[in-house]
Structure formats: structure tokens, C-alpha cells
Amino acid sequence: MLELFRPEVQALVAYHTPAVPGADKLNENEWPTDLPDAFKQKLAQTLEQEILANRYPPANPERLKAGIADYCGVTSSQVALGNGSDELIRAIITATCVGGQGAVLSAEPTFSMYRILAETFGVPYVGLERRESDFGFEPDTLRDAVRKHNVRVVFLANPNSPTATLLSEQILETLRSLPVITVLDEAYFEFSGFTSVPLIGTWPNLIILRTFSKAFRLASFRVGYAIAQSEVAQLLEKVRLPYNLSAVTQAAATLVIENRDVLLAEVPALLQERDRLIESLSPWLRIWPSTTNFFYARCPNWDLETLRLALAEQGSLIRVTGGGMRISVGTPEQNQRLIDNFARVLGKTSLSY
Ligand SMILES: *Cc1c(COP(=O)(O)O)cnc(C)c1O
């Protein structure tokens, strides 16, 4: 029955996050609270009064692109839009490697969609190993792997998920000197405050990916964007699906980007929560420094899957990946529950913060 389906697709392990109703979701790095009421009301009004359900949405959402261009300090022609940044990762692989044109490289552990999407196209995937001390890797290792495996595109999340670390200046310089397309995935830019967008003018093979799924609270609507030199952005626009963003998604993203100051004003408080959470859990866990809205930890002498299940039973969902735990910062209440649940599971006395 399945013999007409490609073996590499049959061998894939689909992206999956277990759902537990009512539990605190600290496992997908989302913003912990919904869009503010005023935003949702405005969006409902747009849906009722402006969006025609029977018509295709605008094929080229100019106002949204203009808002993103203004936010990033580029021109609208340098922006490509995707149904989540996942669609743009796929568009980049479609436009570069499909048809035996070269391999995709990243550094593990990292966001699994780079590997999964490469594999769905039968494109070879090379995963460099990161050092355990700081999750960096050597420029020479990168250079050698690019040459040896005919790498055409390098995907690096910056900051990386799950490790929450930034790339070194040395690695960025090495990438720039290599004959590859470098994709820096800045899904967490609003938390890290670090961006490579200013390099685009002098780096034709650079593509920056961003998303509305994290600090902008639109994970449910699926919208991401790429920033690159205009010629590159236009190539990506050609390989995406027509009408990839629904009219409702376009309206939500436009509303959010035009009123971003309200949403971004809440980022510092979340980062403060992160620091307090890390401080409270540090006596029990090995935690790596974080530049974003989640952190990476290990727990000596514990099987992490056992630990994850025990925490889930207590009502706190975390993600186990790459040999460690990735924990998103929640609301202050969710964070306190996480501390209490760790205390209960590990048999420690809870510290309150
Ligand atoms: C969350 C995340 C994204 C966002 O993907 P969307 O498809 O835009 O929701 C992209 N890259 C990384 C590394 C992420 O962690």
C-alpha cells in the first residue's frame, strides 16, 4: 500500500508536542499570555467589517510588509512573508538544494525543522556537534564540513533553541567568508536584542528569519518573515504558495506590527522573571546562561524523560531535547508552580521568590 510513498518520508519522525489540558505550557517557548483584549477586539471588528470570506486575501500584503520593513529598518522589497517561519525554511530549501544541488547544515542540538524539512525533500542534512560547555563550535569544523559535504545552505538559530545561546562573532565572520547561503533564524530577537539585519546590505548570501509566534503572541495565526537583499527576498516570494497568509492572519500581523510598542514593553518584565526563575532552580539544576525567553538545563542523576513525566503529572510541561530540558518562562504564577513542582519531584524544600 505505502510502497509508492518515498522511503525517506516513511522514515520521518513528525514534529510533535504532547498536549495536556489545563497544564502550564512551558514547552513551546510561546509568550505566556494571550494578546491583550483591545487587540482581539480590534481584530474581531476587522473580521466582521472588512474581511470578505468569499474573496482570496491580498496576494501581496503591502501594508504588513511596510510595517515589518519599518520595524527592521529595511525596504518592503527586502521582506518575504511565510505561513510561519517554517514555510520560509521550506521555501529556502526549495529555492536552493532541491534536485541534488547540495546539502543543508546546522549545529546540534537545534530547532528540528531544519533537519525535518531537508529530509522531506531528500536533501542531505549535516548536523555539526556543539561543545557542551557553551554550545559553540569551531570555525574550522564548520569550514571543513561545508567543503566536504557540498553544503549550500547553513541554518543557525541565533539565539539557538534549545540552548538559548548566541553565535560567536568568529562564527559569524567565518560564515560570511564561505560560499554558502547563511540563514540566521532570529525567532527570539525581541528577547535577545541581538540582530544581524544591519549586515544584509554587504552580505548578499545572508537571510534573516523572524517570526510573530514568540514575543508578538501570534503563534496560533502562523506568520513569519525573511529579510534579505531584494533579489533574494523576491526569489523566496516566488517559491512560496500563493495566498499563503489568510486574510485574518494578515490583519492580525498588521495590527501587531503597527502597535508593537505596547507588546514589546512587556519584554523586560518577562526577562526579569526568567532571571528569578533561573536563580531559584540553580541549586538543583545545571542551567546554562540564557539570552532569551527560555533556558536550557540538565539534572544530574535523573533520567530526563522520567523527570518530564513527573513534572507533567504535577501540571508543568517542559520539553526534553538534545539531552537536556528546555523550559520556557511563564507567568509569575506558572513559574512559582514550576519551582514547587521541581521541589516536590526532586524531594527538596521549595524556595519561594
Ligand atoms: C519558535 C521558533 C520558530 C517559529 O516558527 P514559526 O513557524 O514562525 O512559528 C522559528 N525558529 C525557531 C528556532 C523557533 O524556536
mmCIF file of C-alpha atoms and ligand atoms in Angstrom:
data_model
loop_
_atom_site.group_PDB
_atom_site.id
_atom_site.type_symbol
_atom_site.label_atom_id
_atom_site.label_comp_id
_atom_site.label_asym_id
_atom_site.label_seq_id
_atom_site.Cartn_x
_atom_site.Cartn_y
_atom_site.Cartn_z
ATOM 1 C CA MET A 1 0.000 0.000 0.000
ATOM 2 C CA LEU A 2 2.646 2.524 1.040
ATOM 3 C CA GLU A 3 5.268 1.461 -1.492
ATOM 4 C CA LEU A 4 4.556 4.466 -3.704
ATOM 5 C CA PHE A 5 5.476 6.820 -0.871
ATOM 6 C CA ARG A 6 9.169 7.774 -0.668
ATOM 7 C CA PRO A 7 11.128 5.719 1.885
ATOM 8 C CA GLU A 8 12.708 8.884 3.389
ATOM 9 C CA VAL A 9 9.229 10.249 4.099
ATOM 10 C CA GLN A 10 8.112 6.968 5.661
ATOM 11 C CA ALA A 11 11.213 7.082 7.883
ATOM 12 C CA LEU A 12 10.492 10.632 9.136
ATOM 13 C CA VAL A 13 9.556 11.320 12.732
ATOM 14 C CA ALA A 14 6.914 14.079 12.616
ATOM 15 C CA TYR A 15 7.229 17.197 14.799
ATOM 16 C CA HIS A 16 5.081 16.597 17.850
ATOM 17 C CA THR A 17 4.459 18.185 21.230
ATOM 18 C CA PRO A 18 2.229 16.322 23.667
ATOM 19 C CA ALA A 19 -0.860 18.243 24.828
ATOM 20 C CA VAL A 20 -2.044 18.020 28.429
ATOM 21 C CA PRO A 21 -5.234 20.055 29.002
ATOM 22 C CA GLY A 22 -5.034 22.525 31.863
ATOM 23 C CA ALA A 23 -1.283 22.154 32.443
ATOM 24 C CA ASP A 24 1.149 25.084 32.362
ATOM 25 C CA LYS A 25 2.634 25.131 28.845
ATOM 26 C CA LEU A 26 6.321 25.800 29.371
ATOM 27 C CA ASN A 27 7.353 23.561 26.487
ATOM 28 C CA GLU A 28 6.978 25.611 23.292
ATOM 29 C CA ASN A 29 8.618 28.962 24.061
ATOM 30 C CA GLU A 30 5.432 30.908 23.386
ATOM 31 C CA TRP A 31 4.522 34.148 25.120
ATOM 32 C CA PRO A 32 2.667 33.025 28.278
ATOM 33 C CA THR A 33 -0.402 35.262 27.946
ATOM 34 C CA ASP A 34 -2.881 35.939 25.149
ATOM 35 C CA LEU A 35 -2.961 39.071 23.005
ATOM 36 C CA PRO A 36 -4.379 41.983 25.037
ATOM 37 C CA ASP A 37 -8.174 42.344 24.856
ATOM 38 C CA ALA A 38 -8.021 45.607 22.921
ATOM 39 C CA PHE A 39 -6.078 43.832 20.147
ATOM 40 C CA LYS A 40 -8.517 40.951 19.983
ATOM 41 C CA GLN A 41 -11.497 43.300 19.853
ATOM 42 C CA LYS A 42 -9.934 45.293 17.030
ATOM 43 C CA LEU A 43 -9.224 42.080 15.156
ATOM 44 C CA ALA A 44 -12.792 40.816 15.646
ATOM 45 C CA GLN A 45 -14.036 44.132 14.294
ATOM 46 C CA THR A 46 -11.802 43.817 11.221
ATOM 47 C CA LEU A 47 -13.086 40.300 10.651
ATOM 48 C CA GLU A 48 -16.713 41.440 10.903
ATOM 49 C CA GLN A 49 -16.494 44.637 8.927
ATOM 50 C CA GLU A 50 -13.643 44.408 6.425
ATOM 51 C CA ILE A 51 -12.735 40.827 5.563
ATOM 52 C CA LEU A 52 -14.721 39.194 2.773
ATOM 53 C CA ALA A 53 -14.685 35.475 3.446
ATOM 54 C CA ASN A 54 -15.555 34.604 -0.164
ATOM 55 C CA ARG A 55 -12.617 36.518 -1.652
ATOM 56 C CA TYR A 56 -8.985 35.458 -1.819
ATOM 57 C CA PRO A 57 -6.823 37.540 0.519
ATOM 58 C CA PRO A 58 -4.440 40.190 -0.872
ATOM 59 C CA ALA A 59 -1.631 38.257 -2.598
ATOM 60 C CA ASN A 60 0.975 40.824 -1.609
ATOM 61 C CA PRO A 61 0.085 42.362 1.777
ATOM 62 C CA GLU A 62 1.786 45.720 1.248
ATOM 63 C CA ARG A 63 0.747 47.335 4.492
ATOM 64 C CA LEU A 64 2.065 44.393 6.533
ATOM 65 C CA LYS A 65 5.321 44.391 4.594
ATOM 66 C CA ALA A 66 5.687 48.125 5.107
ATOM 67 C CA GLY A 67 5.186 47.684 8.851
ATOM 68 C CA ILE A 68 7.820 44.948 9.021
ATOM 69 C CA ALA A 69 10.219 46.967 6.856
ATOM 70 C CA ASP A 70 9.806 49.944 9.186
ATOM 71 C CA TYR A 71 10.409 47.743 12.244
ATOM 72 C CA CYS A 72 13.571 46.232 10.732
ATOM 73 C CA GLY A 73 14.932 49.337 9.026
ATOM 74 C CA VAL A 74 14.826 47.846 5.504
ATOM 75 C CA THR A 75 12.635 48.342 2.421
ATOM 76 C CA SER A 76 9.431 46.387 1.685
ATOM 77 C CA SER A 77 11.096 44.654 -1.267
ATOM 78 C CA GLN A 78 13.541 43.068 1.195
ATOM 79 C CA VAL A 79 10.732 41.311 3.067
ATOM 80 C CA ALA A 80 9.303 37.857 2.207
ATOM 81 C CA LEU A 81 6.313 36.539 4.167
ATOM 82 C CA GLY A 82 5.643 32.978 5.236
ATOM 83 C CA ASN A 83 2.909 30.934 6.895
ATOM 84 C CA GLY A 84 5.118 30.688 9.965
ATOM 85 C CA SER A 85 8.872 30.860 9.532
ATOM 86 C CA ASP A 86 8.616 27.125 8.910
ATOM 87 C CA GLU A 87 7.213 27.884 5.457
ATOM 88 C CA LEU A 88 10.189 30.133 4.749
ATOM 89 C CA ILE A 89 12.648 27.426 5.828
ATOM 90 C CA ARG A 90 10.930 25.201 3.293
ATOM 91 C CA ALA A 91 10.974 27.938 0.647
ATOM 92 C CA ILE A 92 14.724 28.424 1.150
ATOM 93 C CA ILE A 93 15.414 24.693 0.742
ATOM 94 C CA THR A 94 13.123 24.575 -2.322
ATOM 95 C CA ALA A 95 14.941 27.516 -3.883
ATOM 96 C CA THR A 96 18.428 26.147 -3.233
ATOM 97 C CA CYS A 97 19.005 22.445 -2.578
ATOM 98 C CA VAL A 98 16.140 20.502 -4.116
ATOM 99 C CA GLY A 99 17.171 18.350 -7.077
ATOM 100 C CA GLY A 100 20.587 17.231 -5.833
ATOM 101 C CA GLN A 101 22.019 20.726 -5.594
ATOM 102 C CA GLY A 102 23.768 20.430 -2.237
ATOM 103 C CA ALA A 103 23.310 19.836 1.460
ATOM 104 C CA VAL A 104 21.811 21.688 4.419
ATOM 105 C CA LEU A 105 23.950 22.193 7.532
ATOM 106 C CA SER A 106 23.127 23.177 11.091
ATOM 107 C CA ALA A 107 24.647 22.636 14.553
ATOM 108 C CA GLU A 108 23.020 20.274 17.053
ATOM 109 C CA PRO A 109 21.133 20.392 19.251
ATOM 110 C CA THR A 110 18.911 22.875 17.453
ATOM 111 C CA PHE A 111 15.431 23.555 16.030
ATOM 112 C CA SER A 112 14.391 20.241 14.451
ATOM 113 C CA MET A 113 12.550 21.744 11.456
ATOM 114 C CA TYR A 114 15.812 22.379 9.545
ATOM 115 C CA ARG A 115 16.518 18.649 9.516
ATOM 116 C CA ILE A 116 12.895 17.554 9.080
ATOM 117 C CA LEU A 117 12.285 19.848 6.089
ATOM 118 C CA ALA A 118 15.592 18.885 4.438
ATOM 119 C CA GLU A 119 14.668 15.226 4.839
ATOM 120 C CA THR A 120 11.180 15.640 3.373
ATOM 121 C CA PHE A 121 12.905 16.828 0.177
ATOM 122 C CA GLY A 122 15.552 14.094 0.238
ATOM 123 C CA VAL A 123 18.175 16.817 0.754
ATOM 124 C CA PRO A 124 21.226 15.656 2.761
ATOM 125 C CA TYR A 125 21.411 17.171 6.249
ATOM 126 C CA VAL A 126 24.676 17.677 8.132
ATOM 127 C CA GLY A 127 24.447 18.303 11.882
ATOM 128 C CA LEU A 128 27.647 19.661 13.480
ATOM 129 C CA GLU A 129 28.025 18.885 17.141
ATOM 130 C CA ARG A 130 28.109 21.777 19.599
ATOM 131 C CA ARG A 131 30.511 21.872 22.575
ATOM 132 C CA GLU A 132 28.841 21.111 25.855
ATOM 133 C CA SER A 133 30.500 23.916 27.817
ATOM 134 C CA ASP A 134 28.891 26.806 25.894
ATOM 135 C CA PHE A 135 27.212 25.136 22.887
ATOM 136 C CA GLY A 136 29.634 26.810 20.483
ATOM 137 C CA PHE A 137 31.552 25.080 17.687
ATOM 138 C CA GLU A 138 34.853 25.638 15.896
ATOM 139 C CA PRO A 139 35.143 27.747 12.728
ATOM 140 C CA ASP A 140 37.471 25.094 11.262
ATOM 141 C CA THR A 141 34.914 22.338 11.814
ATOM 142 C CA LEU A 142 32.305 24.462 10.032
ATOM 143 C CA ARG A 143 34.655 25.258 7.143
ATOM 144 C CA ASP A 144 35.654 21.612 6.695
ATOM 145 C CA ALA A 145 32.062 20.331 6.815
ATOM 146 C CA VAL A 146 30.899 22.871 4.224
ATOM 147 C CA ARG A 147 33.629 21.752 1.832
ATOM 148 C CA LYS A 148 33.358 18.038 2.500
ATOM 149 C CA HIS A 149 29.558 17.716 2.230
ATOM 150 C CA ASN A 150 28.910 20.205 -0.579
ATOM 151 C CA VAL A 151 26.837 22.373 1.771
ATOM 152 C CA ARG A 152 24.743 25.027 0.102
ATOM 153 C CA VAL A 153 22.694 26.427 2.980
ATOM 154 C CA VAL A 154 23.581 26.843 6.656
ATOM 155 C CA PHE A 155 20.673 27.299 9.084
ATOM 156 C CA LEU A 156 21.599 28.632 12.523
ATOM 157 C CA ALA A 157 19.134 29.820 15.115
ATOM 158 C CA ASN A 158 20.553 32.893 16.847
ATOM 159 C CA PRO A 159 19.879 32.656 19.753
ATOM 160 C CA ASN A 160 19.704 28.900 19.399
ATOM 161 C CA SER A 161 16.870 26.696 20.569
ATOM 162 C CA PRO A 162 17.093 24.695 22.821
ATOM 163 C CA THR A 163 20.378 26.052 24.212
ATOM 164 C CA ALA A 164 19.406 29.777 24.421
ATOM 165 C CA THR A 165 22.921 30.771 23.331
ATOM 166 C CA LEU A 166 24.178 33.264 20.719
ATOM 167 C CA LEU A 167 26.695 32.535 17.950
ATOM 168 C CA SER A 168 30.214 33.867 18.441
ATOM 169 C CA GLU A 169 31.484 36.790 16.378
ATOM 170 C CA GLN A 170 34.106 34.391 14.988
ATOM 171 C CA ILE A 171 31.476 32.021 13.606
ATOM 172 C CA LEU A 172 29.571 34.902 12.008
ATOM 173 C CA GLU A 173 32.781 36.065 10.294
ATOM 174 C CA THR A 174 33.544 32.538 9.122
ATOM 175 C CA LEU A 175 30.050 32.155 7.651
ATOM 176 C CA ARG A 176 30.468 35.364 5.756
ATOM 177 C CA SER A 177 33.654 34.078 4.143
ATOM 178 C CA LEU A 178 32.103 30.790 2.992
ATOM 179 C CA PRO A 179 30.413 30.107 -0.387
ATOM 180 C CA VAL A 180 27.047 29.274 1.233
ATOM 181 C CA ILE A 181 23.697 30.878 1.913
ATOM 182 C CA THR A 182 23.616 31.690 5.614
ATOM 183 C CA VAL A 183 20.199 31.700 7.265
ATOM 184 C CA LEU A 184 20.196 33.243 10.744
ATOM 185 C CA ASP A 185 16.933 32.394 12.455
ATOM 186 C CA GLU A 186 16.196 35.268 14.831
ATOM 187 C CA ALA A 187 12.893 33.908 16.171
ATOM 188 C CA TYR A 188 13.892 35.230 19.602
ATOM 189 C CA PHE A 189 15.300 38.620 18.553
ATOM 190 C CA GLU A 190 12.807 40.547 20.695
ATOM 191 C CA PHE A 191 14.284 38.856 23.783
ATOM 192 C CA SER A 192 17.980 38.703 22.886
ATOM 193 C CA GLY A 193 18.138 42.202 21.412
ATOM 194 C CA PHE A 194 20.842 40.916 19.035
ATOM 195 C CA THR A 195 20.357 41.084 15.273
ATOM 196 C CA SER A 196 22.402 40.669 12.106
ATOM 197 C CA VAL A 197 19.928 42.643 9.952
ATOM 198 C CA PRO A 198 22.439 45.540 9.567
ATOM 199 C CA LEU A 199 24.842 43.156 7.764
ATOM 200 C CA ILE A 200 22.398 42.452 4.931
ATOM 201 C CA GLY A 201 23.483 45.390 2.795
ATOM 202 C CA THR A 202 27.019 43.984 2.497
ATOM 203 C CA TRP A 203 26.276 40.246 2.715
ATOM 204 C CA PRO A 204 24.292 39.107 -0.353
ATOM 205 C CA ASN A 205 24.079 35.474 0.826
ATOM 206 C CA LEU A 206 22.531 36.323 4.194
ATOM 207 C CA ILE A 207 18.874 35.655 5.020
ATOM 208 C CA ILE A 208 17.406 36.564 8.406
ATOM 209 C CA LEU A 209 14.271 34.759 9.595
ATOM 210 C CA ARG A 210 11.904 36.216 12.164
ATOM 211 C CA THR A 211 8.513 35.163 13.484
ATOM 212 C CA PHE A 212 5.337 36.565 15.000
ATOM 213 C CA SER A 213 4.992 33.373 17.075
ATOM 214 C CA LYS A 214 7.009 34.400 20.138
ATOM 215 C CA ALA A 215 7.201 37.957 21.536
ATOM 216 C CA PHE A 216 4.343 39.067 19.238
ATOM 217 C CA ARG A 217 1.972 36.394 20.580
ATOM 218 C CA LEU A 218 0.582 35.187 17.246
ATOM 219 C CA ALA A 219 1.733 31.533 17.275
ATOM 220 C CA SER A 220 -1.823 30.455 16.523
ATOM 221 C CA PHE A 221 -2.008 32.614 13.371
ATOM 222 C CA ARG A 222 1.193 31.311 11.671
ATOM 223 C CA VAL A 223 3.226 34.183 10.318
ATOM 224 C CA GLY A 224 6.936 34.639 9.844
ATOM 225 C CA TYR A 225 9.155 36.718 7.581
ATOM 226 C CA ALA A 226 12.534 36.726 5.926
ATOM 227 C CA ILE A 227 14.772 39.769 5.471
ATOM 228 C CA ALA A 228 17.408 39.695 2.728
ATOM 229 C CA GLN A 229 18.684 41.706 -0.204
ATOM 230 C CA SER A 230 15.737 42.431 -2.534
ATOM 231 C CA GLU A 231 16.764 39.924 -5.226
ATOM 232 C CA VAL A 232 16.906 37.134 -2.650
ATOM 233 C CA ALA A 233 13.647 38.124 -0.928
ATOM 234 C CA GLN A 234 11.912 38.122 -4.324
ATOM 235 C CA LEU A 235 13.181 34.601 -5.087
ATOM 236 C CA LEU A 236 11.629 33.375 -1.841
ATOM 237 C CA GLU A 237 8.372 35.108 -2.704
ATOM 238 C CA LYS A 238 8.320 33.131 -5.966
ATOM 239 C CA VAL A 239 8.526 29.707 -4.322
ATOM 240 C CA ARG A 240 6.037 30.222 -1.509
ATOM 241 C CA LEU A 241 2.438 29.138 -2.099
ATOM 242 C CA PRO A 242 0.046 31.776 -3.463
ATOM 243 C CA TYR A 243 -2.209 33.273 -0.766
ATOM 244 C CA ASN A 244 -0.063 31.685 1.940
ATOM 245 C CA LEU A 245 -1.353 34.105 4.589
ATOM 246 C CA SER A 246 -5.077 34.117 5.288
ATOM 247 C CA ALA A 247 -6.839 37.478 5.471
ATOM 248 C CA VAL A 248 -7.269 37.058 9.234
ATOM 249 C CA THR A 249 -3.573 36.286 9.664
ATOM 250 C CA GLN A 250 -2.646 39.342 7.599
ATOM 251 C CA ALA A 251 -4.932 41.519 9.717
ATOM 252 C CA ALA A 252 -3.524 40.139 12.984
ATOM 253 C CA ALA A 253 0.091 40.585 11.942
ATOM 254 C CA THR A 254 -0.550 44.109 10.638
ATOM 255 C CA LEU A 255 -2.272 45.100 13.880
ATOM 256 C CA VAL A 256 0.556 43.688 15.980
ATOM 257 C CA ILE A 257 3.413 45.211 13.997
ATOM 258 C CA GLU A 258 1.756 48.633 13.944
ATOM 259 C CA ASN A 259 1.159 48.520 17.716
ATOM 260 C CA ARG A 260 4.317 46.647 18.638
ATOM 261 C CA ASP A 261 5.397 49.135 21.301
ATOM 262 C CA VAL A 262 2.547 48.005 23.588
ATOM 263 C CA LEU A 263 3.588 44.351 23.308
ATOM 264 C CA LEU A 264 7.336 44.868 23.417
ATOM 265 C CA ALA A 265 7.040 46.997 26.558
ATOM 266 C CA GLU A 266 6.327 43.765 28.443
ATOM 267 C CA VAL A 267 9.539 42.010 27.391
ATOM 268 C CA PRO A 268 11.819 43.367 30.173
ATOM 269 C CA ALA A 269 9.476 42.056 32.899
ATOM 270 C CA LEU A 270 9.488 38.609 31.312
ATOM 271 C CA LEU A 271 13.295 38.605 31.211
ATOM 272 C CA GLN A 272 13.363 39.593 34.861
ATOM 273 C CA GLU A 273 11.074 36.652 35.629
ATOM 274 C CA ARG A 274 13.492 34.429 33.705
ATOM 275 C CA ASP A 275 16.412 35.540 35.849
ATOM 276 C CA ARG A 276 14.500 34.917 39.066
ATOM 277 C CA LEU A 277 13.334 31.515 37.864
ATOM 278 C CA ILE A 278 16.884 30.502 36.937
ATOM 279 C CA GLU A 279 18.168 31.705 40.289
ATOM 280 C CA SER A 280 15.548 29.690 42.175
ATOM 281 C CA LEU A 281 16.230 26.481 40.241
ATOM 282 C CA SER A 282 20.037 26.789 40.116
ATOM 283 C CA PRO A 283 20.700 24.941 43.374
ATOM 284 C CA TRP A 284 19.070 21.822 41.863
ATOM 285 C CA LEU A 285 19.810 22.007 38.137
ATOM 286 C CA ARG A 286 22.740 22.752 35.865
ATOM 287 C CA ILE A 287 21.461 25.756 33.937
ATOM 288 C CA TRP A 288 23.237 27.439 31.025
ATOM 289 C CA PRO A 289 23.058 31.243 30.741
ATOM 290 C CA SER A 290 20.093 32.349 28.609
ATOM 291 C CA THR A 291 19.740 35.218 26.140
ATOM 292 C CA THR A 292 16.031 34.637 25.569
ATOM 293 C CA ASN A 293 12.605 33.643 26.973
ATOM 294 C CA PHE A 294 13.585 30.056 27.823
ATOM 295 C CA PHE A 295 16.581 28.308 29.287
ATOM 296 C CA TYR A 296 18.387 25.008 28.970
ATOM 297 C CA ALA A 297 19.130 22.773 31.904
ATOM 298 C CA ARG A 298 20.267 19.325 32.940
ATOM 299 C CA CYS A 299 19.565 17.497 36.153
ATOM 300 C CA PRO A 300 22.417 15.290 37.350
ATOM 301 C CA ASN A 301 21.408 11.726 38.270
ATOM 302 C CA TRP A 302 17.925 11.955 36.770
ATOM 303 C CA ASP A 303 16.535 10.333 33.685
ATOM 304 C CA LEU A 304 15.058 13.376 31.960
ATOM 305 C CA GLU A 305 12.075 11.608 30.462
ATOM 306 C CA THR A 306 11.099 10.372 33.934
ATOM 307 C CA LEU A 307 11.537 13.882 35.283
ATOM 308 C CA ARG A 308 9.467 15.380 32.449
ATOM 309 C CA LEU A 309 6.601 12.970 33.077
ATOM 310 C CA ALA A 310 6.666 13.596 36.828
ATOM 311 C CA LEU A 311 6.529 17.378 36.252
ATOM 312 C CA ALA A 312 3.723 16.955 33.705
ATOM 313 C CA GLU A 313 1.734 14.986 36.260
ATOM 314 C CA GLN A 314 2.146 17.919 38.649
ATOM 315 C CA GLY A 315 0.923 20.294 35.927
ATOM 316 C CA SER A 316 4.130 21.772 34.442
ATOM 317 C CA LEU A 317 5.009 20.897 30.834
ATOM 318 C CA ILE A 318 8.636 21.201 29.776
ATOM 319 C CA ARG A 319 10.457 19.887 26.701
ATOM 320 C CA VAL A 320 13.229 17.312 26.809
ATOM 321 C CA THR A 321 15.501 17.615 23.791
ATOM 322 C CA GLY A 322 19.165 17.243 22.868
ATOM 323 C CA GLY A 323 19.973 15.596 26.185
ATOM 324 C CA GLY A 324 18.606 18.456 28.287
ATOM 325 C CA MET A 325 15.475 20.248 29.386
ATOM 326 C CA ARG A 326 14.212 23.312 27.564
ATOM 327 C CA ILE A 327 11.988 25.366 29.835
ATOM 328 C CA SER A 328 10.010 28.416 28.707
ATOM 329 C CA VAL A 329 9.435 31.331 31.071
ATOM 330 C CA GLY A 330 5.766 31.527 32.018
ATOM 331 C CA THR A 331 3.678 33.920 34.065
ATOM 332 C CA PRO A 332 4.909 34.535 37.641
ATOM 333 C CA GLU A 333 2.257 32.062 38.892
ATOM 334 C CA GLN A 334 3.291 29.373 36.412
ATOM 335 C CA ASN A 335 6.951 29.902 37.291
ATOM 336 C CA GLN A 336 6.259 29.528 41.002
ATOM 337 C CA ARG A 337 4.302 26.338 40.332
ATOM 338 C CA LEU A 338 7.249 25.032 38.323
ATOM 339 C CA ILE A 339 9.604 25.684 41.239
ATOM 340 C CA ASP A 340 7.206 23.974 43.648
ATOM 341 C CA ASN A 341 6.794 21.031 41.284
ATOM 342 C CA PHE A 342 10.545 20.617 40.869
ATOM 343 C CA ALA A 343 10.861 20.700 44.668
ATOM 344 C CA ARG A 344 8.190 18.038 45.055
ATOM 345 C CA VAL A 345 9.586 15.772 42.370
ATOM 346 C CA LEU A 346 13.232 16.135 43.416
ATOM 347 C CA GLY A 347 12.338 15.896 47.104
ATOM 348 C CA LYS A 348 13.695 19.322 48.043
ATOM 349 C CA THR A 349 12.347 22.144 50.139
ATOM 350 C CA SER A 350 10.768 24.719 47.852
ATOM 351 C CA LEU A 351 12.192 28.184 47.810
ATOM 352 C CA SER A 352 9.760 30.913 47.036
ATOM 353 C CA TYR A 353 10.843 34.005 45.204
HETATM 354 C C1 LIG B 1 9.612 29.057 17.547
HETATM 355 C C2 LIG B 1 10.665 29.068 16.508
HETATM 356 C C3 LIG B 1 10.364 29.477 15.215
HETATM 357 C C4 LIG B 1 8.983 29.921 14.847
HETATM 358 O O1 LIG B 1 8.425 29.159 13.878
HETATM 359 P P1 LIG B 1 7.012 29.610 13.271
HETATM 360 O O2 LIG B 1 6.854 28.657 12.159
HETATM 361 O O3 LIG B 1 7.180 31.028 12.794
HETATM 362 O O4 LIG B 1 6.007 29.515 14.356
HETATM 363 C C5 LIG B 1 11.385 29.510 14.277
HETATM 364 N N1 LIG B 1 12.633 29.168 14.611
HETATM 365 C C6 LIG B 1 12.961 28.782 15.853
HETATM 366 C C7 LIG B 1 14.370 28.444 16.181
HETATM 367 C C8 LIG B 1 11.989 28.704 16.828
HETATM 368 O O5 LIG B 1 12.309 28.299 18.057
#
